[in-house]
XYZ file of C-alpha atoms in Angstrom:
252
model
C 23.959 25.061 -32.398
C 25.385 23.457 -35.542
C 23.254 21.438 -37.910
C 23.887 17.724 -38.429
C 25.577 16.998 -41.737
C 23.219 15.870 -44.469
C 23.852 13.319 -47.196
C 23.942 15.009 -50.587
C 21.376 13.375 -52.855
C 23.663 13.725 -55.846
C 26.468 11.703 -54.295
C 25.993 7.936 -54.845
C 29.086 7.218 -52.748
C 27.521 8.838 -49.702
C 24.215 7.048 -50.262
C 25.605 3.568 -50.897
C 28.662 3.406 -48.710
C 32.311 3.048 -49.696
C 32.255 -0.706 -50.420
C 29.410 -0.597 -52.943
C 30.760 2.636 -54.408
C 34.111 0.913 -54.980
C 32.391 -1.972 -56.757
C 30.531 0.493 -58.967
C 33.779 2.239 -59.803
C 35.388 -1.053 -60.828
C 32.333 -1.945 -62.939
C 32.499 1.456 -64.633
C 36.160 0.944 -65.499
C 35.406 -2.529 -66.874
C 32.614 -1.168 -69.084
C 34.786 1.689 -70.326
C 37.738 -0.612 -71.019
C 35.579 -3.163 -72.829
C 34.012 -0.453 -74.973
C 37.416 0.998 -75.842
C 38.756 -2.411 -76.920
C 35.632 -3.097 -78.983
C 35.865 0.271 -80.747
C 39.569 -0.331 -81.427
C 38.757 -3.752 -82.897
C 36.065 -2.274 -85.157
C 38.389 0.475 -86.394
C 41.220 -2.024 -86.885
C 39.041 -4.202 -89.133
C 37.227 -1.451 -91.051
C 39.005 -2.380 -94.273
C 38.126 -6.066 -93.942
C 34.525 -5.251 -93.077
C 34.259 -2.916 -96.079
C 35.382 -5.659 -98.472
C 33.093 -8.172 -96.795
C 30.108 -5.846 -97.139
C 30.642 -4.417 -100.628
C 33.010 -6.732 -102.519
C 31.514 -10.136 -101.760
C 28.095 -11.667 -102.164
C 25.835 -10.689 -99.275
C 24.707 -13.801 -97.417
C 22.907 -14.652 -94.195
C 26.264 -15.165 -92.477
C 27.327 -11.655 -93.527
C 24.144 -10.187 -92.058
C 24.619 -12.144 -88.820
C 28.207 -10.902 -88.529
C 27.340 -7.218 -88.904
C 24.273 -7.461 -86.673
C 26.470 -9.045 -83.999
C 29.078 -6.279 -84.314
C 26.550 -3.443 -84.153
C 24.567 -5.000 -81.290
C 27.736 -5.645 -79.269
C 28.834 -2.035 -79.717
C 25.358 -0.814 -78.755
C 25.398 -2.960 -75.606
C 28.898 -1.854 -74.564
C 28.277 1.839 -75.223
C 24.873 1.636 -73.560
C 26.154 0.240 -70.292
C 29.114 2.591 -70.255
C 26.540 5.375 -70.469
C 24.384 3.609 -67.871
C 27.300 3.530 -65.415
C 28.529 7.093 -65.950
C 25.685 9.376 -67.062
C 22.625 10.564 -65.066
C 19.943 8.810 -67.127
C 16.404 9.918 -66.123
C 14.661 6.534 -66.589
C 17.083 3.822 -65.479
C 14.697 0.876 -65.872
C 13.779 1.704 -69.474
C 17.415 2.342 -70.356
C 18.528 -0.959 -68.858
C 15.856 -2.914 -70.727
C 16.849 -1.293 -74.031
C 20.570 -1.817 -73.492
C 20.050 -5.454 -72.482
C 18.226 -5.981 -75.775
C 21.619 -5.350 -77.346
C 22.925 -8.408 -75.502
C 19.941 -10.430 -76.724
C 20.532 -9.464 -80.358
C 24.311 -9.840 -80.135
C 24.308 -13.320 -78.582
C 21.573 -14.495 -80.971
C 23.411 -13.216 -84.057
C 26.773 -14.604 -82.935
C 25.267 -18.015 -82.201
C 23.538 -17.969 -85.596
C 26.902 -17.280 -87.222
C 28.440 -20.337 -85.572
C 25.385 -22.446 -86.367
C 25.949 -21.606 -90.034
C 29.623 -22.535 -89.677
C 28.996 -25.948 -88.120
C 26.275 -26.619 -90.693
C 28.715 -25.823 -93.505
C 31.413 -28.058 -92.005
C 28.939 -30.957 -91.902
C 27.745 -30.255 -95.449
C 24.188 -29.428 -94.413
C 23.510 -32.878 -92.951
C 20.096 -33.125 -91.352
C 21.018 -34.396 -87.871
C 23.709 -31.783 -87.074
C 21.459 -29.078 -88.519
C 18.566 -30.098 -86.247
C 20.749 -30.442 -83.136
C 22.530 -27.119 -83.493
C 19.398 -25.382 -84.742
C 17.717 -26.440 -81.507
C 20.703 -25.196 -79.487
C 20.504 -21.835 -81.266
C 16.814 -21.542 -80.337
C 17.769 -22.317 -76.722
C 20.378 -19.529 -76.797
C 17.786 -17.025 -78.034
C 15.184 -18.147 -75.482
C 17.674 -17.927 -72.607
C 18.910 -14.501 -73.729
C 15.340 -13.166 -73.648
C 15.331 -13.575 -69.853
C 17.998 -10.882 -69.426
C 16.094 -7.764 -70.609
C 12.775 -8.870 -69.102
C 14.050 -9.866 -65.648
C 16.683 -7.342 -64.575
C 15.660 -4.203 -62.694
C 17.355 -0.873 -62.078
C 16.694 2.322 -60.135
C 18.192 5.770 -59.796
C 20.510 6.409 -56.833
C 21.609 10.003 -56.608
C 22.695 10.941 -60.107
C 23.506 7.437 -61.315
C 21.651 4.255 -62.192
C 22.077 1.113 -60.117
C 21.089 -2.475 -60.881
C 18.779 -3.591 -58.080
C 17.655 -7.046 -59.196
C 19.194 -9.772 -61.326
C 17.308 -13.052 -60.772
C 19.533 -16.113 -60.595
C 17.726 -17.701 -63.548
C 18.982 -14.913 -65.813
C 22.384 -16.592 -65.555
C 20.883 -19.258 -67.829
C 21.751 -17.028 -70.793
C 25.491 -17.404 -70.184
C 25.149 -21.072 -69.229
C 23.258 -22.009 -72.397
C 25.619 -19.910 -74.511
C 28.603 -21.734 -73.012
C 27.001 -25.128 -73.706
C 26.276 -24.094 -77.293
C 29.796 -22.762 -77.892
C 31.358 -25.894 -76.410
C 29.195 -28.119 -78.597
C 30.016 -26.134 -81.749
C 33.773 -26.168 -81.160
C 33.823 -29.889 -80.330
C 31.634 -30.767 -83.318
C 33.748 -28.776 -85.782
C 37.000 -30.087 -84.317
C 35.752 -33.671 -84.462
C 34.694 -33.293 -88.086
C 37.999 -31.773 -89.168
C 40.075 -34.393 -87.351
C 37.847 -37.263 -88.497
C 38.216 -36.277 -92.146
C 42.001 -36.000 -91.922
C 42.942 -38.866 -89.565
C 40.418 -41.606 -90.269
C 42.819 -44.427 -89.445
C 43.808 -43.077 -86.017
C 42.408 -44.054 -82.628
C 40.300 -41.799 -80.420
C 43.314 -41.216 -78.155
C 45.432 -40.090 -81.102
C 42.691 -37.714 -82.232
C 42.455 -36.234 -78.739
C 46.200 -35.629 -78.733
C 45.868 -33.905 -82.108
C 43.071 -31.775 -80.683
C 45.114 -30.487 -77.747
C 48.279 -30.058 -79.813
C 46.560 -27.731 -82.288
C 46.254 -30.300 -85.095
C 49.556 -29.405 -86.797
C 49.047 -31.926 -89.633
C 45.778 -30.464 -90.925
C 45.648 -28.643 -94.241
C 46.127 -24.880 -93.969
C 42.438 -23.967 -94.309
C 41.248 -26.669 -91.922
C 44.009 -25.767 -89.476
C 42.935 -22.095 -89.552
C 39.302 -23.031 -88.854
C 40.367 -25.458 -86.116
C 42.654 -23.031 -84.281
C 40.232 -20.142 -84.705
C 37.594 -22.250 -82.966
C 39.988 -23.098 -80.141
C 40.884 -19.430 -79.561
C 37.243 -18.375 -79.617
C 36.313 -21.145 -77.209
C 39.033 -20.230 -74.702
C 37.885 -16.597 -74.667
C 34.224 -17.582 -74.439
C 34.648 -20.150 -71.673
C 36.509 -17.665 -69.473
C 34.123 -14.757 -70.097
C 31.012 -16.887 -69.587
C 32.404 -18.441 -66.410
C 33.097 -14.972 -65.016
C 29.635 -13.769 -66.046
C 27.894 -16.736 -64.429
C 29.827 -16.333 -61.179
C 29.012 -12.609 -61.080
C 25.302 -13.205 -61.696
C 24.996 -15.739 -58.882
C 26.988 -13.500 -56.538
C 24.634 -10.553 -57.042
C 22.089 -11.329 -54.251
C 24.737 -10.398 -51.670
C 25.124 -6.980 -53.302
C 21.355 -6.573 -53.494
C 20.927 -7.247 -49.794
C 23.691 -4.753 -49.063
C 22.053 -2.009 -51.090
C 18.503 -2.696 -50.003
């Protein structure tokens, strides 16, 4: 009499089923690809970062920039490890790695708060508005490490709970980024085209403001590029967070 086949405890594919295993494989590839691109970007800009750190006056914006870079790398490397390596304590590891997201988003938002404050010459009202938005970004980001849960399945770690309210981190970040880009763009266009109508200024905004001075044009277009990347990535993140309950019910 032959024995019934048993499910090997070390094989997450056998424990979770092919559909969930395929999703995990895709997530692993995304983490690995993101980490590779981030490392390439850091190596590509090592010379610029060296001059920024050692050849120029060290300011709060400089500190925010490097904290953002290091925290982003920590977060990306951490979750690549989380998805590929048999970590003994998955919950602790996930909390620690998600703290990288908290620090990274807070530092990046601080960097753009300092930029919009500089563009407005330190005026009180813009400083208060965007200072409040920065605090909201930090508060929303705190929900990520304290709310998500993970467990060990076979040899790998698996996210088991991501409350829908944790998507507030990406939502608030998107609102903040949109506000910063619009505020900076408005200020740059208002200073250069004071005699033009609102419609003309909107056309300048969507055409890339070709008549701005070189420095203002660089700041303007840099903000547009950053916003396009951010809006897409945050929209994808939000949609993934709110789609997670279906995966949870499948794995439960």
